[in-house]
Coordinates of C-alpha atoms and ligand atoms in Angstrom, one line a residue:
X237 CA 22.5 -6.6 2.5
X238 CA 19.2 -8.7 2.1
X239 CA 18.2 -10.2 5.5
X240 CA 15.7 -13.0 4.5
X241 CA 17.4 -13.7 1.4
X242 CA 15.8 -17.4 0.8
X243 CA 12.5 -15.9 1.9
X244 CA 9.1 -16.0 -0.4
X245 CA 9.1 -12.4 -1.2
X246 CA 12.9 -12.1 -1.6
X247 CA 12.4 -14.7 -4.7
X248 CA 9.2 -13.4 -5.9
X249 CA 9.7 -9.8 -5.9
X250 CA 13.0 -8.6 -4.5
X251 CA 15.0 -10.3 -7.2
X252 CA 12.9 -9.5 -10.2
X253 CA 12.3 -5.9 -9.2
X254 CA 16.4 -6.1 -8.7
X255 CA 16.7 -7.8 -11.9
X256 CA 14.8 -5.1 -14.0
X257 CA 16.8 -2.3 -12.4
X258 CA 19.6 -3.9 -13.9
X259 CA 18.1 -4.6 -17.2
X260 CA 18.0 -0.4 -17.1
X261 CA 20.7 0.2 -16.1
X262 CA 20.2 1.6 -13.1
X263 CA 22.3 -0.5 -11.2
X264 CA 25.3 -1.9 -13.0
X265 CA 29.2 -2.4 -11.9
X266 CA 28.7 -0.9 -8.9
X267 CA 26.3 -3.1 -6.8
X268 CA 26.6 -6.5 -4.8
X269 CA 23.9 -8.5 -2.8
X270 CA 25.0 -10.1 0.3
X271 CA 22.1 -12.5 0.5
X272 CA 21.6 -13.9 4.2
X273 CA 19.4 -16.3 6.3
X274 CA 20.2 -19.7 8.2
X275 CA 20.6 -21.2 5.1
X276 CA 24.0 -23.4 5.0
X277 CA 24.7 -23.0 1.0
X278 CA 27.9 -21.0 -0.7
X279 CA 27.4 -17.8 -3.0
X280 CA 26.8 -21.2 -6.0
X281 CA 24.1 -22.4 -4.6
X282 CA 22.9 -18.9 -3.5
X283 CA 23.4 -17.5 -7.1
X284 CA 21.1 -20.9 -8.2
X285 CA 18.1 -19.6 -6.3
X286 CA 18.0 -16.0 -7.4
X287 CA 18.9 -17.3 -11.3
X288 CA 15.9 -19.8 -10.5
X289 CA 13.8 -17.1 -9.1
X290 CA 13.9 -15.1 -12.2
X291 CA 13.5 -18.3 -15.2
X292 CA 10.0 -16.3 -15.5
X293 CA 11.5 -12.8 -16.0
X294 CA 14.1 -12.9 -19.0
X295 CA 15.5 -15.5 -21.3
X296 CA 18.2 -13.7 -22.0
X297 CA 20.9 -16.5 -19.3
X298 CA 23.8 -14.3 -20.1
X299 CA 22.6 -11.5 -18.8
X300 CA 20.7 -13.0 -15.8
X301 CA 24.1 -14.8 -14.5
X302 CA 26.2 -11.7 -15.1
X303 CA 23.1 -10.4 -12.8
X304 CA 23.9 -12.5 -10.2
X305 CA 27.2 -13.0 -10.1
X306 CA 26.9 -9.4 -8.0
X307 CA 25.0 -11.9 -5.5
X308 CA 27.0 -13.8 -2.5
X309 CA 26.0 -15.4 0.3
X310 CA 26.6 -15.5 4.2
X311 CA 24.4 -18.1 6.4
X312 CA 23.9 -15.8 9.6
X313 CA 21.2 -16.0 12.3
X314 CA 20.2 -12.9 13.2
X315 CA 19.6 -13.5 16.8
X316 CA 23.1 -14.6 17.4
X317 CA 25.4 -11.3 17.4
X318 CA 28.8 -13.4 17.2
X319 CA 27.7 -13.8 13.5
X320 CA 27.6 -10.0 12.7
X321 CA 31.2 -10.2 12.2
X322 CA 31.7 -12.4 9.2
X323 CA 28.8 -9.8 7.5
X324 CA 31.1 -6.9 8.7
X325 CA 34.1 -8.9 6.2
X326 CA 32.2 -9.4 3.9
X327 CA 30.5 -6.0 3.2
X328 CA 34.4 -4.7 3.7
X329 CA 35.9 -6.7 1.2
X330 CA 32.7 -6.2 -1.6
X331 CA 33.0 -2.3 -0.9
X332 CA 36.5 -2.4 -1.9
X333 CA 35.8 -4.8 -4.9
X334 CA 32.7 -2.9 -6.2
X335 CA 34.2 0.6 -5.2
X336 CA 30.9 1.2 -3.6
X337 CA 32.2 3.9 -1.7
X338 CA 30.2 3.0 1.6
X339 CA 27.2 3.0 0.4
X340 CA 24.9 0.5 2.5
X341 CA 21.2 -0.4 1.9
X342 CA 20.2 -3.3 4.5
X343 CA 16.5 -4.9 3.6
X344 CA 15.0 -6.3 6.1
X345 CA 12.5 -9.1 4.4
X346 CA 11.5 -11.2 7.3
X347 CA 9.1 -11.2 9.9
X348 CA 8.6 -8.3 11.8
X349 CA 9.7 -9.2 15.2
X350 CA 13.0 -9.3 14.1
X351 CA 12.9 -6.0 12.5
X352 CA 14.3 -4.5 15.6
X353 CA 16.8 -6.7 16.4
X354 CA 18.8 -6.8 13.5
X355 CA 18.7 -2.9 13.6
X356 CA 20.0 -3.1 17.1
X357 CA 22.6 -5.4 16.2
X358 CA 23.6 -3.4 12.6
X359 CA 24.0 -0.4 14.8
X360 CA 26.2 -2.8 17.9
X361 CA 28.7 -4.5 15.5
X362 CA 29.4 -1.6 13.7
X363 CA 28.4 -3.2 10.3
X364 CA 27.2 0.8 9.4
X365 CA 29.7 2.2 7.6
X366 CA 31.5 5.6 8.7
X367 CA 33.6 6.8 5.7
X368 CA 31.0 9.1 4.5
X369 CA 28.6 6.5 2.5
X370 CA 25.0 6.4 3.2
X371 CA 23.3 3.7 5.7
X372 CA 19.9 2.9 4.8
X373 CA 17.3 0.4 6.5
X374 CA 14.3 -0.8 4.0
X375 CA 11.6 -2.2 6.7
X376 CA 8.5 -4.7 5.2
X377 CA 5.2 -4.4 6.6
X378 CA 3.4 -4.5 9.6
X379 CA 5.0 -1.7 10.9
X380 CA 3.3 -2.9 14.9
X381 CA 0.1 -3.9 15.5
X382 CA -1.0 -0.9 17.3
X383 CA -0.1 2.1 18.2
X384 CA 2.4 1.3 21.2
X385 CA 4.2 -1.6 19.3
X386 CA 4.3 0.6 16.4
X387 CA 6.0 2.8 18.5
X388 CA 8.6 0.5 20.8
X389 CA 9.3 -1.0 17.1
X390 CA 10.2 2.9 16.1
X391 CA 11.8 3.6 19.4
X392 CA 14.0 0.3 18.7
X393 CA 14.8 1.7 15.1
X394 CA 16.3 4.9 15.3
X395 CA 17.8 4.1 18.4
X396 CA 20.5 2.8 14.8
X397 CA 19.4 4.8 12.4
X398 CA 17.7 8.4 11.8
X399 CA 14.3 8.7 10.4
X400 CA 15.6 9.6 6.7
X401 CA 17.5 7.0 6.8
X402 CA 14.4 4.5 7.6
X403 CA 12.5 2.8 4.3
X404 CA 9.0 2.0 5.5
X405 CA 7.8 -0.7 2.7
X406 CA 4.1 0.2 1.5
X407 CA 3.9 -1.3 -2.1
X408 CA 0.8 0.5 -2.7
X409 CA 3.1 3.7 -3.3
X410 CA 4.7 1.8 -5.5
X411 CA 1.9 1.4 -7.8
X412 CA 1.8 3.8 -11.0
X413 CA -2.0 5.1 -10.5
X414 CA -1.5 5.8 -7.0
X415 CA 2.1 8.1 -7.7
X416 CA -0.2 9.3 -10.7
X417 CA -3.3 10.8 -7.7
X418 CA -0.7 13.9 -7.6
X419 CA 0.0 14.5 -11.2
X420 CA -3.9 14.4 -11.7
X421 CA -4.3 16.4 -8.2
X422 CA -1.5 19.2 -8.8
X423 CA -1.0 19.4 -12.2
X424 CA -4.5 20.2 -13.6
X425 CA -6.0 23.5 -12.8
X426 CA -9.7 22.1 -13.3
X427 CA -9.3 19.5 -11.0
X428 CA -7.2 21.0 -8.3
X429 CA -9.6 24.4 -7.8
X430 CA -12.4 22.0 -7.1
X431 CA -10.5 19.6 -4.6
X432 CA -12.6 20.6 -1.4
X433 CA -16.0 20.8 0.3
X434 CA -17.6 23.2 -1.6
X435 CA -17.5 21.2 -5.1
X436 CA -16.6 17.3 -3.8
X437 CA -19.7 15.4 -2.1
X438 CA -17.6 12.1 -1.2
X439 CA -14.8 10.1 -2.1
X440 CA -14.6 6.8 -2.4
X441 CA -11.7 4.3 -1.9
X442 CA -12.1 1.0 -2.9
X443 CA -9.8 -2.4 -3.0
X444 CA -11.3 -5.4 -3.5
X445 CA -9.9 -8.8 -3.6
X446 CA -11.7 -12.2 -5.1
X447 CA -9.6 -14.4 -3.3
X448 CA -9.9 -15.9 0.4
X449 CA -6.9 -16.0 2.8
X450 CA -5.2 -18.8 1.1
X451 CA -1.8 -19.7 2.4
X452 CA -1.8 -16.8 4.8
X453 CA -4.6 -17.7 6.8
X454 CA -2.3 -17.8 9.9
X455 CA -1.2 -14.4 9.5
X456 CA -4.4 -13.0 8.3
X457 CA -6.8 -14.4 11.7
X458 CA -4.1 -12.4 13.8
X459 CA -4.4 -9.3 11.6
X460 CA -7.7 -9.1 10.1
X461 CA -8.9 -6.2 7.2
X462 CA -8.6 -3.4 9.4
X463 CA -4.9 -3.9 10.2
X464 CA -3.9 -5.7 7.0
X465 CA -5.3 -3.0 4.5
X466 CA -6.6 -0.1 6.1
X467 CA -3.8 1.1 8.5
X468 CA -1.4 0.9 5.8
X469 CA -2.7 1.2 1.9
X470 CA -6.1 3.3 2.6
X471 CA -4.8 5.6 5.2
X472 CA -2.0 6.3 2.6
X473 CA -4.3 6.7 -0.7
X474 CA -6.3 9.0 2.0
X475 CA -4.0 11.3 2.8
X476 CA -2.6 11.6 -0.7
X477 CA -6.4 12.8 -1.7
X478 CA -6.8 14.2 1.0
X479 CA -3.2 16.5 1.4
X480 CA -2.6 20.3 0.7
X481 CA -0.7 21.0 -2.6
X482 CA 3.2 20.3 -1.2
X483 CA 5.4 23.9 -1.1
X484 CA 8.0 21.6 -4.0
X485 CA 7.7 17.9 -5.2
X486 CA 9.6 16.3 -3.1
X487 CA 9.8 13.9 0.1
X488 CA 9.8 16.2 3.0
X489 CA 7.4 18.5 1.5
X490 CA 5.1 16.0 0.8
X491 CA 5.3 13.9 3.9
X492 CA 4.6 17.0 5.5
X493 CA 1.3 17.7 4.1
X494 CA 0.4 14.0 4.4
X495 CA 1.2 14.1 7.7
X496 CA -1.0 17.1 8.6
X497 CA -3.6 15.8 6.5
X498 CA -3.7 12.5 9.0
X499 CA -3.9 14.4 12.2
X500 CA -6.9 16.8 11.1
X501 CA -8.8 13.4 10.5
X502 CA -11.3 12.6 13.9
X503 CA -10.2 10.2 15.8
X504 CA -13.5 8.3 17.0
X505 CA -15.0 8.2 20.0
X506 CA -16.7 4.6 21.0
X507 CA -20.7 6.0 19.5
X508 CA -18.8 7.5 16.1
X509 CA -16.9 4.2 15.7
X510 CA -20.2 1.9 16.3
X511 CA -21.9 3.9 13.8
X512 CA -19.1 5.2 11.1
X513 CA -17.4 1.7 10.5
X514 CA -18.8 -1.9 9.6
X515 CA -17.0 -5.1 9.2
X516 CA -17.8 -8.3 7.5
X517 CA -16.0 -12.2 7.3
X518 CA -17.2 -14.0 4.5
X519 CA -19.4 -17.3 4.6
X520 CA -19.1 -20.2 2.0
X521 CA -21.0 -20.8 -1.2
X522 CA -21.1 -23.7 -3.2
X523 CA -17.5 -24.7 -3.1
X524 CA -16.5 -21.7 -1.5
X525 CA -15.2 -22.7 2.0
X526 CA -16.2 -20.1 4.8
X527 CA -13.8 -18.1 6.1
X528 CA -13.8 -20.3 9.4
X529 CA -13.7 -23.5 7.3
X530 CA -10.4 -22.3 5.9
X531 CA -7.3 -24.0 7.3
X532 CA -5.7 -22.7 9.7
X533 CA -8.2 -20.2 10.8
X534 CA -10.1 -21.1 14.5
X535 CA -13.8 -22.0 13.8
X536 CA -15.0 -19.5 16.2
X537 CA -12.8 -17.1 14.8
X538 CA -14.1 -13.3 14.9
X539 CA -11.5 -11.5 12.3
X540 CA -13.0 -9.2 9.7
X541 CA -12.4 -9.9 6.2
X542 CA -14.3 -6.9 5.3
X543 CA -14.3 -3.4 6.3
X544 CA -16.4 -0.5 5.4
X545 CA -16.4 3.1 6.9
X546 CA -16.7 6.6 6.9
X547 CA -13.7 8.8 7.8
X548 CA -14.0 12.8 8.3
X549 CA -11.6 15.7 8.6
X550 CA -11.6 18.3 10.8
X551 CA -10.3 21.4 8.6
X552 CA -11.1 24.0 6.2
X553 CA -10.8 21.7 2.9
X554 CA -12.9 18.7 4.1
X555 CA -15.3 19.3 6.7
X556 CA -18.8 17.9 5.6
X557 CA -17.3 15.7 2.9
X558 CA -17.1 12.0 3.9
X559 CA -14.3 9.8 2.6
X560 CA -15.8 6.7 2.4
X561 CA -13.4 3.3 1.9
X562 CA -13.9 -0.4 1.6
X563 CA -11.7 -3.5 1.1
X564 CA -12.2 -7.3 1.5
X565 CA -12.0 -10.5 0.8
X566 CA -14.0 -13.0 -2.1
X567 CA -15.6 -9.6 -3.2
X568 CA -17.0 -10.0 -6.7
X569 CA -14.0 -8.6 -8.2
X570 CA -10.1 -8.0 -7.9
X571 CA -9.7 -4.1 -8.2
X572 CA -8.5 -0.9 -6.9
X573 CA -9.9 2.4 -7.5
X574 CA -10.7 5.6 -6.1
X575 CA -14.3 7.7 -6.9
X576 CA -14.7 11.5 -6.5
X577 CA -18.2 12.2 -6.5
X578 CA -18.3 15.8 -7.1
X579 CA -22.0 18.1 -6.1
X580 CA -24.7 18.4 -8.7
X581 CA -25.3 21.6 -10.0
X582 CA -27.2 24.1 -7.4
X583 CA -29.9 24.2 -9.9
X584 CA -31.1 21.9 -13.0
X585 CA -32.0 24.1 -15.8
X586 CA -32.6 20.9 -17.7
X587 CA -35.5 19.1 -15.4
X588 CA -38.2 20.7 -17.1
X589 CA -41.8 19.1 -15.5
X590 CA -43.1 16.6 -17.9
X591 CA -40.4 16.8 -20.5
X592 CA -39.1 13.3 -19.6
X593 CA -35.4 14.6 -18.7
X594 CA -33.8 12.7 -16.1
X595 CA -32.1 14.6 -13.9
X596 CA -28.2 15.8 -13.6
X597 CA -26.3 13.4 -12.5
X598 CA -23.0 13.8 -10.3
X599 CA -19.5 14.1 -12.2
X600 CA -17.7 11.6 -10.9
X601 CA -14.0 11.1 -11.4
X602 CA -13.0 7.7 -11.3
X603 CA -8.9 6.7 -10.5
X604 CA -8.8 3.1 -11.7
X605 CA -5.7 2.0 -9.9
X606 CA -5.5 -2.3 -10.5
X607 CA -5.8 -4.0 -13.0
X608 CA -7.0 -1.3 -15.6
X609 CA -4.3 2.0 -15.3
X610 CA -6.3 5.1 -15.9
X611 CA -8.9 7.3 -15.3
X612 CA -12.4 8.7 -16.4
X613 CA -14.6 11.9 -16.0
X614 CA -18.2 11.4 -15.8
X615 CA -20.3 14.6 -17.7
X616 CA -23.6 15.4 -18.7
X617 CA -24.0 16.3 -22.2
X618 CA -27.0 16.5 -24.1
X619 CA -28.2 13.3 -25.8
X620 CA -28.4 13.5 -29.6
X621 CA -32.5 12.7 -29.6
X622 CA -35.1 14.8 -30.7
X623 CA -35.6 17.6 -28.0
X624 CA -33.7 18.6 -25.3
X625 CA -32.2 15.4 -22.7
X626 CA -29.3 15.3 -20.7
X627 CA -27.7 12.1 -20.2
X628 CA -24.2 11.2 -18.6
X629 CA -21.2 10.3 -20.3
X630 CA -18.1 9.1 -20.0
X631 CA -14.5 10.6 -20.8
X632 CA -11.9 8.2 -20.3
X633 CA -8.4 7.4 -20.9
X634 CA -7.1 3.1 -19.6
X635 CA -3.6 2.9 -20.1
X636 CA -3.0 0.1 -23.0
X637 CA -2.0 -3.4 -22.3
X638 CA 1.2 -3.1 -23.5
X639 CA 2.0 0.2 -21.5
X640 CA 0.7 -1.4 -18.3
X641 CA 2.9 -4.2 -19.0
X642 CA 5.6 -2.2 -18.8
X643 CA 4.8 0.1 -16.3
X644 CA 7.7 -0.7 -13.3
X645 CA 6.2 -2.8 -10.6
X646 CA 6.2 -1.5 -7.1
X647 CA 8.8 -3.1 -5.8
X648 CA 10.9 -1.8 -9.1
X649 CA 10.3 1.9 -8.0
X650 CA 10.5 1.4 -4.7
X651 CA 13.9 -0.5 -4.8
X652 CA 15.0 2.1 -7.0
X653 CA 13.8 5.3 -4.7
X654 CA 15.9 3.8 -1.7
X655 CA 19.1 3.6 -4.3
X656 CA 18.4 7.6 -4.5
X657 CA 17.7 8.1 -1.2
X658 CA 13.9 9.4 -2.3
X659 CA 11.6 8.8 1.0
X660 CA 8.3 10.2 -1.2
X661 CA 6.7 6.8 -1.5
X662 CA 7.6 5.5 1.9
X663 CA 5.0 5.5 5.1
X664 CA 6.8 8.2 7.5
X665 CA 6.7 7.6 11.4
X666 CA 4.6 10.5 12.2
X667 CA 2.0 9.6 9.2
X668 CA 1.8 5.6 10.5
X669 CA 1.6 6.7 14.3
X670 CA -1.4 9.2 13.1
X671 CA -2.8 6.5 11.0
X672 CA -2.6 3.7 13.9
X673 CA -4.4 6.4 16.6
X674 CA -6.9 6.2 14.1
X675 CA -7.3 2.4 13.5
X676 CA -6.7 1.7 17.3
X677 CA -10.4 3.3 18.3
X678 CA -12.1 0.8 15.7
X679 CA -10.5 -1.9 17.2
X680 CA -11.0 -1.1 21.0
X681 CA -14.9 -0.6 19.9
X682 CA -14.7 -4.1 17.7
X683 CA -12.8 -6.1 20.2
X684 CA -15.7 -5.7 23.2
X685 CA -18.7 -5.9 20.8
X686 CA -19.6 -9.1 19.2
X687 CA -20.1 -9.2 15.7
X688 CA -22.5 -11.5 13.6
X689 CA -20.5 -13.9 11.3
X690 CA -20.4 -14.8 8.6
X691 CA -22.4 -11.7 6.8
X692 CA -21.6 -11.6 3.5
X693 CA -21.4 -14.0 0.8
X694 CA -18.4 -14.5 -1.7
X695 CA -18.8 -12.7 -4.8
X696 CA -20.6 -9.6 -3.2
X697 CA -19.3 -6.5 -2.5
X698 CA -19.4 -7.0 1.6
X699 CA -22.2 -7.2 3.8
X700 CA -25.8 -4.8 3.7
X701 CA -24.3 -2.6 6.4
X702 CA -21.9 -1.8 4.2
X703 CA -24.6 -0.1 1.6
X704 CA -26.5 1.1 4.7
X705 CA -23.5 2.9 6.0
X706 CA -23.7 5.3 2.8
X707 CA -28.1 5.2 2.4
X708 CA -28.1 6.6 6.0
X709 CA -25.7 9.8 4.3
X710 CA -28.3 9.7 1.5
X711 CA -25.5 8.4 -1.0
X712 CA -24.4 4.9 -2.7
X713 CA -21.1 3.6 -3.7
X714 CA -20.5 4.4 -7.2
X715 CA -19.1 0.9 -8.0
X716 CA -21.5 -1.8 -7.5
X717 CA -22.7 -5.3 -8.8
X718 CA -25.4 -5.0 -11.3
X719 CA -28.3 -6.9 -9.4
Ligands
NAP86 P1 9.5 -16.0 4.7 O1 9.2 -16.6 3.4 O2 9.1 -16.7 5.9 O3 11.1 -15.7 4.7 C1 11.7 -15.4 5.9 C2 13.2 -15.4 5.7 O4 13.8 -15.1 7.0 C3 13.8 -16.7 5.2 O5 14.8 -16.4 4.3 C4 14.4 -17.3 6.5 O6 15.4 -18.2 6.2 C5 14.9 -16.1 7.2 N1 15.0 -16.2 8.6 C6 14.1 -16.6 9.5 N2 14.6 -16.6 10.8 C7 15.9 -16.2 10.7 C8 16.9 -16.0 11.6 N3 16.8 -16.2 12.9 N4 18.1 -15.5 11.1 C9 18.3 -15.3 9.8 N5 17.4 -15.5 8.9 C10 16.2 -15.9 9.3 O7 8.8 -14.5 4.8 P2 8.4 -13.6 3.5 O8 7.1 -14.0 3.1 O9 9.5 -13.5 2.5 O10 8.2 -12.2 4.3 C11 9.3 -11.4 4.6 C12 8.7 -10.0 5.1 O11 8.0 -9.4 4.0 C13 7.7 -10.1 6.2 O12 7.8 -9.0 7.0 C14 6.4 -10.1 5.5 O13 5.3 -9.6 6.3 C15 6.7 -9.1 4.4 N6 5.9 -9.2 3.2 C16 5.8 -10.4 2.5 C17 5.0 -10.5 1.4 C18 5.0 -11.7 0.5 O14 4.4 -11.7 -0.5 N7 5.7 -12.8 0.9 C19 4.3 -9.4 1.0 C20 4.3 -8.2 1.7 C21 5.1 -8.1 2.8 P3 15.9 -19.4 7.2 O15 14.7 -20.0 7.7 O16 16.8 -20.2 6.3 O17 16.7 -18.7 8.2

């Protein structure tokens, strides 16, 4: 049952992803949509918009209306709990037809605040089924915007449904390079007996975006960086680098370790905030408008488009080694990636006085995450030139084109993960509660100090302090604009 089923991300993802799975096979005969929203059209006109929505993804019309002839429609308003019934009727009567054996996924793809509700309401007019099937709620993102609407929005969902039954959305573990961070963690000895303190200096997370707020500027002024990118997709890539090796491969094993992983990080007081997180709002350029020229966003407004900082664990594997992140707006580039700056050697038998050697450099293992797929090792080797210099190289392996092009898309996995009832790349309660304790301090610091905007220009990589944040440590981002 797909709640927001004329929405922007229903036709843009949900149906492609859907599309592909049937292209696999992995759904088949077995499957129906009941597409719902306000909309007053008939499972035709319904079956036109998803057919529509996917001219882009296949050419192959046969197949594509054989697709969607799984897909009917009931106009509903989810506010109004006299409608529930006719979805009850019809989830009865497409159970019996598709023999699905009451098995019920209900995706939720429309603004949060009526997440809650409609599991309220599921849960009221008994459209859950009870002859043994599963019941399964996919939720989109924001999950709150702090910690105590995070919370009442919890407290409101498993009042219907228990928490392996709830489908936090986070698209970023739906991404192939972020899934891959525990094949490269846990399945290779040389990396895995040097993942701590005593061999990694930092780690880096970066994702950049080059575009402004566009269309969402509305959204975005109410949300800023810290809440759009950081409380979700960083906090996650965090604790995925920054977990203990799970007892088995598999969700609540892994959650687990995530989770713990979140709660050793310090929580900031007010001083550690000020000083271990910067943010930035970009200013215009040529015919680059300003963030507070852009429609829909107040011309006074204070909302970071940028944030920098420096997060710390309290335990055994990670104390003393800073995980630094960034993401932001009209940055030079559009790109995810992580860096693992591992120590220099205790001593550099190479830097003989006057022999002209530069000195070792840091290995530094690079997870390219969007839009390249791969990795790389930085090494020292010796250079081929008479006498005896070091000099850094690079081993790397980018997934092709072709490969990347085929690589699932997030919502293809994570569609598919909720079909098996797989809750591994899905944002648990206790690891977005941990995660929001975190994000709350910045904010409460941010909102009563006044920040200077604009601060950085498009095209940069974020404002000086964000540079200055790492110089003060001694270090420098790996990635950065050749000047
Ligand atoms: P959207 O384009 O505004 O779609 C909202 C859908 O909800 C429409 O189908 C709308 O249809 C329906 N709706 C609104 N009020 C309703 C009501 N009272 N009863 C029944 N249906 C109602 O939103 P969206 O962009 O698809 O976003 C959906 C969710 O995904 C949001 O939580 C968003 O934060 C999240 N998300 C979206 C994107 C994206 O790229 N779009 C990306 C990440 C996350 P009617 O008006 O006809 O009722």
């Amino acid at each position: 049952m797909l709640f927001g089923a004329t929405g922007d991300l229903a036709t843009r993802k949900l149906y492609p992803a859907m599309l592909k799975l049937y292209e696999k096979g992995n759904i088949r005969e077995h499957f129906a949509v009941i597409g719902t929203s306000r909309h007053k059209i008939d499972d035709e006109k319904y079956r036109e918009i998803v057919e529509k929505s996917l001219a882009k993804e296949s050419s192959n019309k046969k197949m594509v209306s054989e697709f969607a002839s799984h897909f009917y429609f009931v106009t509903h308003d989810v506010t109004n709990v006299s409608h529930y019934a006719n979805l009850k009727a019809k989830s009865e009567e497409l159970d019996k037809k598709y023999s699905l054996g009451g098995n019920r996924v209900f995706y939720i793809s429309m603004a949060p605040n009526f997440f809650g509700i409609v599991a309220k309401n599921l849960k009221t007019q008994h459209l859950l089924s009870d002859n043994g099937g599963f019941n399964r709620l996919v939720i989109e993102k924001p999950f709150g915007r702090d910690f105590d609407s995070a919370k009442q929005l919890n407290d409101e969902l498993s009042a219907a449904f228990e928490e392996n039954q709830i489908f936090r959305i986070d698209h970023y573990l739906g991404k192939e390079m972020i899934q891959n961070i525990e094949a490269i963690r846990f399945g290779n000895t040389i990396f895995e007996a040097l993942w701590n303190n005593r061999y990694i200096d930092n780690i880096q997370v970066t994702l950049a975006e080059n575009l402004g707020v566009e269309e969402r500027a509305g959204y975005y002024d109410n949300s800023g960086a810290l809440r759009d990118m950081v409380q979700n997709h960083i906090m996650q890539i965090v604790s995925l680098l920054a977990m203990e090796q799970p007892v088995a491969f598999k969700d609540t094993d892994i959650r687990q370790e995530k989770v713990k992983a979140l709660r050793s990080l310090r929580v900031y007081n007010v001083a550690e905030a000020s000083t271990n997180f910067v943010r930035g709002q970009y200013g215009g350029v040529g015919n680059s408008k300003e963030y507070r020229q852009e429609d829909g966003v107040p011309k006074d407004s204070n909302t970071e488009t940028f944030v920098a900082g420096k997060l710390l664990f309290d335990n055994y594997r990670w104390s003393g080694t800073p995980f630094y992140i960034r993401t932001g707006k009209k940055l030079a580039d559009k790109f995810t990636r992580v860096d693992v700056v591992f120590k220099k050697p205790l001593v550099d038998i190479f830097s003989f006085p006057q022999s002209g050697s530069t000195p070792l450099n840091a290995n530094v293992l690079t997870i390219f995450i969007e839009p390249n797929q791969g990795f790389s090792l930085m090494v020292n080797a010796k250079n081929s030139e008479q006498g005896f210099h070091t000099e850094p190289v690079n081993l790397q392996f980018l997934e092709d084109s072709k490969r990347t092009k085929e690589t699932p898309q997030p919502y293809e996995r994570l569609i598919h993960d909720v079909l098996k009832g797989d809750g591994t790349n899905f944002a648990s309660w206790p690891e977005v509660a941990s995660a929001w304790k975190f994000v709350d301090q910045i904010r409460r610091v941010w909102d009563i100090q006044q920040p200077m905007f604009p601060n950085y220009i498009p095209g940069s990589m974020g404002p000086v302090s964000a540079d200055e944040l790492l110089a003060r440590d001694h270090r420098e981002w790996v990635y950065k604009l050749n000047k």
